[in-house]
């Protein structure tokens, strides 16, 4: 069985959906953070898959900027995800220190 | 000739605008007076030109399009016919003389510029009123006249009495104006036009007849009752004495009160088409003539005596018009303008020089101010209707008309009024100018005096008096039956004089009554062989009733308190509960239903927001896909 682009995209969609579900349904802030990481990485899979399959296999062509941009984007996303994780963990710590909880339903001051 | 009426209007308008905007930075405030007088002089000259070019057949109309509403076109126009020409001369001449006189009377007044600006506006309004060729325009100027009289009566607005009098004049006339407006609208609804000519032809062709015309005429007359101070809306005029005396002269002679009589004369075709309306006019007029005259018997303030005499004489005019003596009514308006202006200006000299307004505090002034005393006497005798002064002729004609039309009761009222008029006029003259001087210097503080005590009568005051006195003597001859009554002929009502205008018996009877009235006044206030105090004491209830003005002011005050205030309370309640309730209820509904309910969706939990966000995104994505798939 050959692994086609569709397989990667289904994988990516599945991971993204799991991440989305987790981000929306989990109560713990850390779990939400993990879910968001999942969604980011689902996107990364898509980027890389497109980059690979848009590149004509076996060609001697020098990779163009367009073909490389998918991989570059994936690198960017990883960097941003790292920064995001740092900031988010700091927020979680701050929330825990002020409220003695990381339950997302108790952090609900964002209303009227 | 076509342009003359427009120019007559332009002169005072220009004066008003120049005074208001042009002399703002003029160092010499007397400039405003000169501007106003020069403009009025131009208007007077033009008015004489217009009169000279007018014959009984003249009917000059020129109009401009004003605006169109649907298919109805509204025009601004002027109409020059004999009636208007006569009124133009009266208004401009009296206004000119009053303004010249005011040079002295208002000298040094802090509101000098304002005074002359409003005088110009007042004259403009009255001229526009008499020149109007349709009811709508007449109504506009009618209201402007009311506004100007408000402004001028309240000239010394710092005095509470003047401010109250101005408000009273404005509000009381408003009652009549409402009827007037409704009357105009009734005429418009039935004829589709505001123009006098169109309405008159509708009346003549019978398109407008029966009950409608009676209702319309009586509604119009309601306006005249307010403006011309007829019973029961006469109460504002005596109070209007709070204004400067020249203003009173103008209001009483040429402008404001003349407007009501003029309007009835202008709409005479409508009135004479309804016997009932004519009867109402005649009865109100005749009753007012006598009713007001009784007030004047006991009035203490010299200006109030004159004010009641004006109300009474206006009643005469209305009675004349009502009994069908059209020319007589207009002629009396014409004569009255001159002698009443004369009387007020003469009274103004007295007030100006002594600072006293109450008759019992005056006396012996004939020595101090002989010209004033003499001219006041001429005006007074003319008012009383003594042969051969102007008042005699027009009064005879009115009484004659009442007799000829078979209204015996009205005729009797008129005769009785003539007696009373002679009495109170003579009383006022005797108290002011005859006998011992009773002027106490200390009393001067309560009147409008500018410190010109006993410095002789200023020429700027006496010249207008002399001019008016000449007019008061001579104008009557215009309507004299000896000369064939040229005045009525000029108005195109020459036939009227034919039914015995000037029966000798009537003239003798009324002259006898006038002399009796003057003689009685002489006995009471001249030789003092009858004590006025003992007469007052004998008829004490009557005396009190007259002094209290038949309690009419009290009655009106009570009615205002009971009905108007009760109605206000009711409306206040309605406003507070119903109107405010709806407004506040809307707010409450919005807050409770939409606000509070929708605020539930704001949980504050970020996950919920995210869910909605993604759901929205999904919907949008699907929409795009469906759109692309097409």
XYZ file of C-alpha atoms in Angstrom:
742
model
C 0.000 0.000 0.000
C 1.371 3.316 -0.959
C 0.972 6.186 1.392
C -0.685 8.983 -0.543
C -1.319 12.644 0.290
C -4.833 11.766 1.346
C -3.562 9.590 4.150
C -1.519 12.402 5.561
C -4.409 14.810 5.301
C -6.770 12.397 7.060
C -4.189 11.904 9.776
C -3.781 15.623 10.101
C -7.534 16.205 10.263
C -7.932 13.494 12.867
C -5.180 14.884 15.071
C -6.593 18.394 14.641
C -10.076 17.227 15.592
C -8.754 15.378 18.635
C -6.862 18.498 19.616
C -9.893 20.691 19.078
C -12.102 18.377 21.066
C -9.548 18.325 23.849
C -9.106 22.072 23.832
C -12.837 22.637 24.089
C -13.783 19.861 26.441
C -10.945 19.412 28.912
C -11.237 21.174 32.259
C -7.594 21.329 33.167
C -5.600 24.196 31.762
C -2.573 21.976 31.195
C -4.666 19.492 29.223
C -6.044 22.356 27.130
C -2.524 23.491 26.448
C -1.553 19.977 25.384
C -4.574 19.839 23.071
C -3.580 23.115 21.461
C -0.126 21.661 20.863
C -1.829 18.735 19.149
C -3.715 21.102 16.838
C -0.536 22.964 15.977
C 1.214 19.746 15.123
C -1.712 18.594 12.997
C -1.158 21.723 10.985
C 2.537 20.898 10.758
C 1.724 17.500 9.283
C -0.369 19.175 6.601
C 2.359 21.633 5.756
C 5.022 19.003 5.417
C 2.781 16.619 3.486
C 1.878 19.259 0.955
C 5.484 20.276 0.662
C 6.506 16.685 -0.071
C 3.776 15.856 -2.544
C 3.820 19.097 -4.474
C 7.522 18.415 -5.068
C 7.771 16.228 -8.178
C 9.529 12.975 -7.006
C 12.801 12.023 -8.690
C 13.186 15.364 -10.379
C 16.618 16.918 -10.455
C 15.197 20.340 -10.188
C 16.616 22.525 -7.503
C 13.938 22.989 -4.895
C 12.196 26.315 -5.458
C 11.211 28.723 -2.684
C 7.577 27.694 -3.194
C 8.315 24.038 -2.618
C 10.365 24.788 0.471
C 7.899 27.156 2.050
C 5.800 24.327 3.523
C 8.810 23.035 5.463
C 9.818 26.539 6.489
C 6.307 27.141 7.792
C 6.448 23.956 9.815
C 9.658 25.186 11.428
C 8.034 28.500 12.190
C 5.064 26.778 13.766
C 7.338 24.699 15.969
C 9.114 27.853 17.101
C 5.873 29.664 17.783
C 4.512 26.611 19.604
C 7.536 26.629 21.863
C 7.041 30.296 22.648
C 3.348 29.697 23.149
C 4.017 26.845 25.517
C 6.311 29.056 27.545
C 3.813 31.877 27.759
C 0.882 29.553 28.416
C 2.694 27.735 31.204
C 3.553 31.045 32.761
C -0.118 32.049 32.583
C -1.180 28.738 34.080
C 1.261 29.223 36.921
C 0.008 32.735 37.515
C -3.599 31.582 37.480
C -2.788 28.786 39.893
C -1.020 31.169 42.256
C -3.892 33.620 42.402
C -6.783 31.167 42.393
C -5.321 27.924 43.703
C -6.903 26.130 40.760
C -6.286 25.376 37.128
C -9.855 24.344 36.402
C -10.975 26.290 33.320
C -14.554 26.661 34.547
C -13.370 28.583 37.566
C -11.494 31.018 35.364
C -14.594 32.720 34.035
C -14.190 36.428 34.711
C -14.296 37.094 30.957
C -17.939 38.130 30.958
C -19.959 41.267 31.440
C -48.281 102.443 -8.952
C -47.748 98.706 -8.944
C -44.579 99.070 -6.893
C -45.920 101.536 -4.338
C -47.450 98.985 -1.930
C -44.272 96.934 -1.968
C -42.189 100.027 -1.284
C -44.443 100.948 1.617
C -43.638 97.554 3.118
C -39.961 97.823 2.291
C -39.401 101.085 4.157
C -40.135 99.944 7.722
C -38.584 96.541 7.026
C -35.372 98.220 5.950
C -35.502 100.446 9.019
C -35.948 97.448 11.274
C -33.038 95.567 9.717
C -30.793 98.624 9.724
C -31.524 99.321 13.372
C -31.031 95.726 14.413
C -27.904 95.003 12.399
C -26.656 98.341 11.112
C -26.521 100.522 14.171
C -24.998 97.909 16.437
C -21.741 99.787 16.619
C -23.144 103.266 16.142
C -21.938 105.407 18.992
C -24.952 107.664 18.886
C -28.006 105.584 19.682
C -30.334 108.360 18.562
C -29.385 107.268 15.059
C -31.835 104.374 15.364
C -34.649 106.841 15.995
C -33.731 108.874 12.942
C -33.565 105.774 10.748
C -36.982 104.679 11.889
C -38.548 108.116 11.453
C -37.081 108.651 7.992
C -38.355 105.247 6.880
C -41.789 105.980 8.284
C -41.795 109.362 6.571
C -41.049 107.640 3.245
C -43.843 105.146 3.923
C -46.244 107.964 4.812
C -45.427 109.864 1.616
C -45.904 106.674 -0.399
C -49.153 105.994 1.402
C -50.423 109.441 0.464
C -49.329 108.759 -3.114
C -51.217 105.485 -3.003
C -54.292 107.200 -1.602
C -54.106 109.910 -4.233
C -53.969 107.286 -6.944
C -56.909 105.377 -5.537
C -60.498 105.796 -6.534
C -63.525 103.923 -5.315
C -63.062 101.515 -8.232
C -59.393 100.773 -7.625
C -58.596 97.147 -7.053
C -54.881 96.758 -7.597
C -53.398 93.360 -6.953
C -49.911 92.097 -7.467
C -48.646 88.857 -6.116
C -45.601 86.636 -6.109
C -45.491 82.878 -5.945
C -44.456 81.826 -2.524
C -44.503 78.045 -2.465
C -46.516 75.169 -3.778
C -47.921 72.311 -1.758
C -49.116 69.580 -4.034
C -51.219 71.333 -6.621
C -52.034 74.281 -4.339
C -50.002 77.385 -4.964
C -49.512 79.874 -2.191
C -48.876 83.463 -3.078
C -47.625 86.532 -1.325
C -49.494 89.508 -2.581
C -50.615 93.018 -1.964
C -54.045 94.423 -2.550
C -54.669 98.122 -2.862
C -58.261 99.256 -2.714
C -59.937 102.211 -0.997
C -60.115 100.493 2.388
C -56.432 99.613 2.295
C -55.455 103.063 1.083
C -57.271 104.694 3.996
C -55.672 102.309 6.464
C -52.223 102.888 4.984
C -52.493 106.603 5.551
C -53.813 106.180 9.067
C -51.114 103.717 10.048
C -48.190 105.587 8.539
C -49.240 109.057 9.682
C -50.046 108.056 13.243
C -46.942 105.903 13.437
C -44.791 108.742 12.110
C -46.175 111.234 14.607
C -45.823 108.769 17.465
C -42.220 108.079 16.536
C -41.381 111.768 16.354
C -43.030 112.271 19.718
C -41.041 109.363 21.146
C -37.833 111.245 20.393
C -38.552 113.212 23.512
C -40.562 110.681 25.500
C -38.027 107.885 25.218
C -34.924 110.080 25.370
C -32.305 108.534 27.574
C -34.157 105.244 27.879
C -31.825 102.291 28.114
C -33.863 100.397 25.526
C -33.906 103.238 23.004
C -32.603 101.224 20.048
C -34.782 98.238 20.881
C -37.771 100.562 21.136
C -37.294 102.008 17.678
C -36.481 98.645 16.134
C -39.774 97.229 17.437
C -41.671 100.358 16.449
C -40.502 99.805 12.886
C -41.393 96.136 13.043
C -44.775 96.991 14.500
C -45.517 99.426 11.692
C -44.308 96.896 9.142
C -46.603 94.242 10.576
C -49.630 96.487 10.531
C -48.892 97.711 7.006
C -48.442 94.121 5.862
C -51.727 93.255 7.522
C -53.693 95.927 5.702
C -51.957 95.225 2.400
C -52.398 91.446 2.475
C -54.466 90.044 -0.365
C -55.166 86.697 1.252
C -56.125 85.365 4.639
C -52.954 83.380 5.163
C -50.765 86.431 4.791
C -53.204 88.461 6.857
C -52.890 85.866 9.586
C -49.093 85.953 9.507
C -48.993 89.714 9.924
C -51.818 89.480 12.423
C -49.602 87.349 14.626
C -46.629 89.616 14.022
C -48.710 92.534 15.252
C -49.507 90.516 18.348
C -45.846 89.717 18.865
C -44.791 93.336 18.478
C -47.408 94.543 20.916
C -46.113 91.957 23.354
C -42.572 93.230 22.888
C -43.534 96.878 23.227
C -45.971 96.519 26.115
C -43.194 94.686 27.877
C -40.626 97.319 26.929
C -39.820 97.895 30.584
C -39.662 94.215 31.217
C -37.777 94.714 34.453
C -41.066 95.802 36.008
C -43.104 92.735 36.945
C -46.347 94.554 36.075
C -45.146 95.323 32.548
C -43.959 91.771 31.973
C -47.278 90.426 33.254
C -49.265 92.852 31.106
C -47.303 91.854 28.009
C -47.941 88.194 28.688
C -51.610 88.875 29.360
C -51.998 90.757 26.086
C -50.349 87.942 24.196
C -52.222 85.093 25.846
C -55.681 86.667 25.898
C -55.535 87.581 22.215
C -54.389 84.046 21.528
C -57.817 82.731 22.474
C -59.322 84.801 19.711
C -56.532 83.968 17.284
C -57.340 80.298 17.593
C -60.873 80.973 16.394
C -59.532 83.176 13.638
C -57.209 80.466 12.387
C -59.953 77.854 12.450
C -62.218 80.271 10.592
C -59.591 80.773 7.898
C -59.167 77.034 7.571
C -62.916 76.539 7.299
C -63.015 79.072 4.483
C -60.076 77.354 2.837
C -61.659 73.940 3.162
C -64.836 75.144 1.466
C -63.386 77.397 -1.205
C -59.887 76.024 -1.717
C -58.382 79.461 -1.564
C -57.087 81.982 0.920
C -57.528 84.931 -1.390
C -60.138 87.513 -0.525
C -61.254 87.799 -4.125
C -61.774 84.079 -4.586
C -63.627 83.718 -1.295
C -65.799 86.728 -2.033
C -66.781 85.362 -5.407
C -67.552 81.998 -3.783
C -69.861 83.821 -1.389
C -71.486 85.783 -4.188
C -72.009 82.742 -6.387
C -73.587 80.892 -3.497
C -70.913 78.205 -3.365
C -70.388 79.206 0.218
C -73.598 79.814 2.083
C -75.867 78.856 4.914
C -74.519 77.512 8.182
C -70.943 77.228 6.960
C -70.637 80.896 6.319
C -72.152 81.752 9.690
C -69.705 79.474 11.447
C -66.769 80.825 9.452
C -67.768 84.433 10.054
C -68.224 83.924 13.780
C -64.865 82.174 14.010
C -63.236 85.047 12.159
C -64.989 87.439 14.497
C -63.477 85.582 17.459
C -60.096 86.753 16.193
C -61.362 90.305 16.001
C -62.775 90.030 19.522
C -59.327 89.174 20.814
C -57.404 91.703 18.768
C -59.856 94.554 19.094
C -60.426 93.883 22.778
C -64.148 93.182 22.642
C -66.044 91.596 25.501
C -65.166 89.014 26.854
C -61.523 89.239 25.748
C -61.143 92.957 26.460
C -59.219 92.465 29.692
C -55.772 92.708 28.140
C -56.098 96.230 26.782
C -56.325 98.193 30.040
C -53.363 96.267 31.415
C -51.402 97.057 28.277
C -51.033 100.546 29.754
C -47.856 99.294 31.378
C -46.023 99.965 28.150
C -44.567 103.359 27.253
C -47.333 105.868 26.497
C -46.406 106.353 22.808
C -46.745 102.599 22.418
C -50.224 102.818 23.887
C -51.005 105.580 21.423
C -49.870 103.421 18.546
C -51.633 100.272 19.769
C -54.870 102.120 20.429
C -54.946 104.237 17.350
C -53.383 102.736 14.314
C -52.117 99.250 14.968
C -53.163 96.161 16.908
C -56.709 96.995 17.984
C -57.522 98.484 14.602
C -56.552 95.145 13.075
C -59.692 93.422 14.322
C -62.037 96.059 12.973
C -60.085 96.183 9.733
C -60.341 92.417 9.356
C -64.106 92.471 9.808
C -64.317 95.273 7.256
C -62.054 93.356 4.874
C -64.115 90.193 5.199
C -67.332 92.167 5.075
C -68.707 90.202 2.149
C -68.518 87.080 4.287
C -70.084 88.717 7.313
C -72.887 90.410 5.448
C -73.835 87.099 3.846
C -74.879 85.797 7.260
C -77.508 87.666 9.220
C -76.711 85.683 12.357
C -73.032 86.545 12.231
C -73.861 90.200 11.698
C -76.162 90.120 14.686
C -73.401 88.608 16.835
C -70.984 91.313 15.706
C -73.495 94.050 16.403
C -74.496 92.730 19.824
C -70.950 92.126 21.004
C -69.975 95.550 19.726
C -72.892 97.362 21.267
C -72.547 95.599 24.587
C -68.802 96.207 24.711
C -69.310 99.883 23.955
C -71.479 100.369 27.030
C -69.689 97.848 29.216
C -66.258 99.383 28.718
C -67.605 102.888 29.137
C -68.829 102.029 32.617
C -65.313 100.943 33.579
C -63.945 104.281 32.491
C -66.270 106.126 34.882
C -64.262 105.115 37.910
C -60.808 104.473 36.451
C -58.138 106.372 38.328
C -55.173 106.035 36.003
C -55.481 108.539 33.135
C -54.227 105.954 30.660
C -56.779 103.433 31.857
C -59.593 105.890 31.272
C -58.358 106.225 27.722
C -57.894 102.479 27.386
C -61.491 101.782 28.356
C -62.637 104.501 26.025
C -60.764 102.694 23.254
C -62.501 99.425 24.059
C -65.790 101.278 24.077
C -65.141 103.027 20.761
C -64.032 99.764 19.172
C -67.348 98.372 20.312
C -68.982 101.259 18.482
C -67.111 100.383 15.315
C -68.086 96.733 15.580
C -71.673 97.711 16.199
C -71.561 99.922 13.130
C -70.218 97.101 11.003
C -72.665 94.668 12.537
C -75.747 96.729 11.785
C -74.678 97.131 8.192
C -73.229 100.621 8.423
C -69.959 99.561 6.835
C -68.680 102.974 5.859
C -69.656 104.369 9.255
C -67.663 101.725 11.091
C -64.576 102.260 8.980
C -65.015 106.010 9.209
C -65.114 105.805 12.980
C -61.936 103.729 12.909
C -60.350 106.439 10.777
C -61.420 109.318 13.027
C -60.736 107.413 16.200
C -57.149 106.739 15.131
C -56.377 110.441 15.129
C -58.176 111.598 18.229
C -57.164 108.604 20.293
C -53.522 108.967 19.322
C -53.879 112.620 20.270
C -55.359 111.791 23.673
C -52.664 109.263 24.479
C -49.835 111.492 23.385
C -51.303 114.357 25.422
C -51.599 112.052 28.414
C -48.015 111.071 27.733
C -46.913 114.689 28.007
C -48.630 114.932 31.370
C -47.027 111.716 32.586
C -43.670 112.669 31.175
C -43.629 116.073 32.801
C -45.235 115.326 36.136
C -44.352 111.709 36.624
C -47.887 111.057 37.845
C -50.452 108.801 36.228
C -53.296 108.889 38.730
C -55.944 111.476 38.016
C -56.656 112.400 41.647
C -53.018 113.373 42.071
C -53.085 115.746 39.128
C -55.043 118.954 38.712
C -54.417 122.471 37.550
C -52.072 121.364 34.832
C -53.687 123.644 32.242
C -51.528 126.507 33.469
C -48.320 124.508 33.230
C -48.960 122.941 29.853
C -51.545 124.940 27.936
C -50.989 123.275 24.561
C -51.417 119.828 26.034
C -54.563 120.884 27.881
C -56.046 122.441 24.765
C -55.253 119.530 22.468
C -56.438 117.006 25.040
C -59.674 118.953 25.205
C -60.030 118.834 21.415
C -59.350 115.106 21.391
C -61.686 114.533 24.305
C -64.533 116.481 22.747
C -64.013 114.621 19.526
C -64.131 111.358 21.463
C -67.279 112.516 23.217
C -68.746 113.255 19.819
C -69.368 116.968 20.074
C -70.426 118.779 16.944
C -68.560 119.488 14.625
C -65.506 117.469 15.652
C -64.659 114.262 13.820
C -66.081 111.883 16.423
C -69.484 113.465 16.036
C -69.875 112.557 12.375
C -68.887 108.938 12.543
C -70.813 108.334 15.740
C -73.917 109.847 14.206
C -73.546 107.558 11.224
C -73.216 104.489 13.423
C -76.221 105.409 15.550
C -78.084 106.213 12.399
C -77.215 102.831 10.962
C -78.364 101.102 14.166
C -81.634 102.982 14.030
C -82.151 102.332 10.336
C -81.511 98.598 10.736
C -84.184 98.409 13.415
C -81.930 97.425 16.302
C -83.594 99.720 18.798
C -81.844 98.192 21.797
C -78.442 98.628 20.229
C -79.363 102.169 19.323
C -80.255 102.845 22.954
C -76.982 101.291 24.102
C -75.154 103.569 21.712
C -76.899 106.657 23.020
C -76.242 105.707 26.616
C -72.604 105.114 25.752
C -72.414 108.555 24.211
C -73.590 110.043 27.487
C -71.095 108.049 29.527
C -68.284 108.836 27.089
C -68.890 112.552 27.420
C -68.972 112.210 31.188
C -65.770 110.255 31.698
C -63.828 112.242 29.139
C -64.804 115.485 30.773
C -64.015 113.990 34.169
C -60.521 113.021 33.052
C -59.852 116.457 31.607
C -61.200 118.292 34.629
C -59.285 116.149 37.100
C -56.045 116.520 35.199
C -56.056 120.077 33.954
C -58.591 122.013 36.012
C -58.753 123.196 39.570
C -55.992 123.203 42.129
C -52.628 121.637 41.546
C -52.319 118.437 43.546
C -49.136 117.082 42.023
C -46.892 115.883 44.788
C -43.278 115.695 43.772
C -42.633 112.642 45.876
C -45.015 110.573 43.778
C -42.917 111.039 40.701
C -40.778 108.066 41.594
C -43.373 105.509 40.562
C -43.684 106.548 36.937
C -41.489 106.632 33.904
C -39.993 110.063 34.169
C -36.676 111.225 32.912
C -36.205 114.322 35.002
C -37.594 116.977 32.719
C -39.864 118.565 35.271
C -41.659 121.725 34.375
C -39.243 122.650 31.643
C -42.095 123.512 29.303
C -43.679 121.293 26.722
C -41.003 120.227 24.237
C -41.785 121.144 20.641
C -41.093 117.616 19.457
C -44.081 116.611 21.563
C -46.418 119.498 20.902
C -46.081 119.474 17.121
C -47.499 115.942 16.787
C -50.238 116.971 19.213
C -51.159 119.976 17.109
C -51.127 117.970 13.889
C -53.362 115.335 15.417
C -55.646 117.955 16.922
C -56.078 119.490 13.489
C -56.926 116.058 12.131
C -59.366 115.446 14.990
C -61.186 118.631 14.091
C -61.186 118.246 10.340
C -61.352 114.575 9.357
C -64.998 114.395 10.330
C -65.929 116.630 7.452
C -64.839 113.889 5.050
C -67.844 111.912 6.157
C -70.167 114.830 6.626
C -73.553 114.396 5.046
C -73.447 118.099 4.203
C -70.677 117.355 1.751
C -72.418 114.244 0.477
C -70.361 111.860 2.603
C -67.328 111.606 0.309
C -65.737 109.035 2.624
C -68.465 106.444 2.095
C -68.409 107.205 -1.603
C -64.689 106.623 -1.657
C -65.164 103.234 -0.013
C -67.783 102.409 -2.601
C -70.659 102.390 -0.131
C -72.217 105.667 -1.120
C -75.753 104.318 -1.024
C -75.488 103.867 2.680
C -75.529 107.556 3.472
C -78.783 107.900 1.599
C -80.959 106.502 4.349
C -80.934 109.785 6.164
C -77.253 110.018 7.156
C -77.558 112.979 9.465
C -81.070 113.218 10.685
C -81.268 116.450 12.608
C -83.332 114.973 15.433
C -80.736 112.332 16.157
C -77.941 114.900 16.047
C -79.822 117.095 18.500
C -80.581 114.240 20.883
C -77.029 112.960 20.949
C -75.580 116.443 21.264
C -77.911 117.047 24.182
C -76.661 113.834 25.778
C -73.039 114.852 25.251
C -73.653 118.227 26.807
C -75.505 116.582 29.671
C -72.569 114.270 30.253
C -70.068 117.111 30.206
C -72.325 119.190 32.435
C -72.622 116.403 34.982
C -68.860 115.978 34.984
C -68.496 119.735 35.490
C -70.840 119.660 38.476
C -68.946 116.790 40.052
C -65.340 117.584 39.196
C -65.324 121.216 38.000
C -67.496 123.288 40.276
C -67.760 120.397 42.740
C -71.335 121.239 43.606
C -72.045 117.508 43.679
C -69.578 115.578 45.765
C -68.137 112.688 43.813
C -67.376 110.938 47.080
C -70.984 111.041 48.246
C -72.188 109.729 44.898
C -69.708 106.899 45.213
C -70.886 106.223 48.736
C -74.554 106.258 47.757
C -74.092 103.745 44.989
C -71.426 101.868 46.808
C -72.174 98.359 45.434
C -72.161 99.710 41.883
C -68.981 101.657 42.571
C -67.226 98.627 43.985
C -68.389 96.520 41.064
C -66.953 99.013 38.598
C -63.686 99.414 40.464
C -63.337 95.644 40.595
C -64.047 95.574 36.846
C -67.127 93.378 37.314
C -64.789 90.823 38.901
C -63.970 89.626 35.416
C -60.242 89.472 36.055
C -60.961 87.546 39.226
C -63.303 85.242 37.349
C -60.703 84.573 34.672
C -58.075 84.018 37.306
C -60.366 81.593 39.085
C -61.149 79.803 35.839
C -57.470 79.458 35.094
C -56.822 78.076 38.534
C -59.747 75.659 38.490
C -59.874 74.459 34.920
C -56.480 75.057 33.419
C -54.532 73.930 36.443
C -56.777 70.888 36.896
C -56.254 70.029 33.272
C -52.520 70.503 33.695
C -52.556 68.198 36.671
C -54.378 65.591 34.629
C -51.953 65.964 31.750
C -49.032 65.825 34.140
C -50.360 62.558 35.506
C -50.857 61.238 31.999
C -47.372 62.293 31.027
C -45.791 60.791 34.087
C -47.620 57.479 34.086
C -48.591 56.734 30.508
C -45.999 58.497 28.385
C -43.107 57.997 30.724
C -44.413 54.493 31.403
C -44.142 53.582 27.750
C -40.636 54.973 27.495
C -39.383 53.416 30.668
C -41.249 50.182 29.866
C -39.459 49.921 26.547
C -36.134 50.288 28.298
C -37.060 47.756 30.939
C -38.290 45.302 28.297
C -35.084 45.625 26.322
C -32.940 45.153 29.410
C -34.957 42.254 30.815
C -35.708 40.232 27.727
C -32.916 40.906 25.328
C -30.213 42.085 27.679
C -30.512 39.675 30.577
C -31.390 36.701 28.387
C -28.582 37.234 25.957
C -26.105 37.906 28.739
C -26.524 34.240 29.712
C -24.617 33.313 26.584
C -21.602 35.109 27.972
C -20.314 32.361 30.269
C -16.821 33.692 30.600
C -15.494 30.220 29.948
C -13.015 30.458 27.084
C -13.842 26.924 25.928
C -17.419 27.873 25.153
C -16.297 30.808 23.114
C -13.898 28.606 21.258
C -16.660 26.163 20.469
C -18.869 28.842 19.004
C -15.899 30.211 17.148
C -15.119 26.902 15.525
C -18.738 26.127 14.834
C -18.989 29.439 13.048
C -15.865 28.733 11.123
C -17.264 25.369 10.104
C -20.491 26.882 8.886
C -18.625 29.486 6.898
C -16.321 26.850 5.431
C -19.293 24.744 4.371
C -20.946 27.755 2.875
C -17.849 28.504 0.843
C -17.661 24.895 -0.301
C -21.301 24.830 -1.306
C -20.766 28.079 -3.119
C -17.743 26.794 -4.955
C -19.506 23.541 -5.807
C -22.166 25.346 -7.800
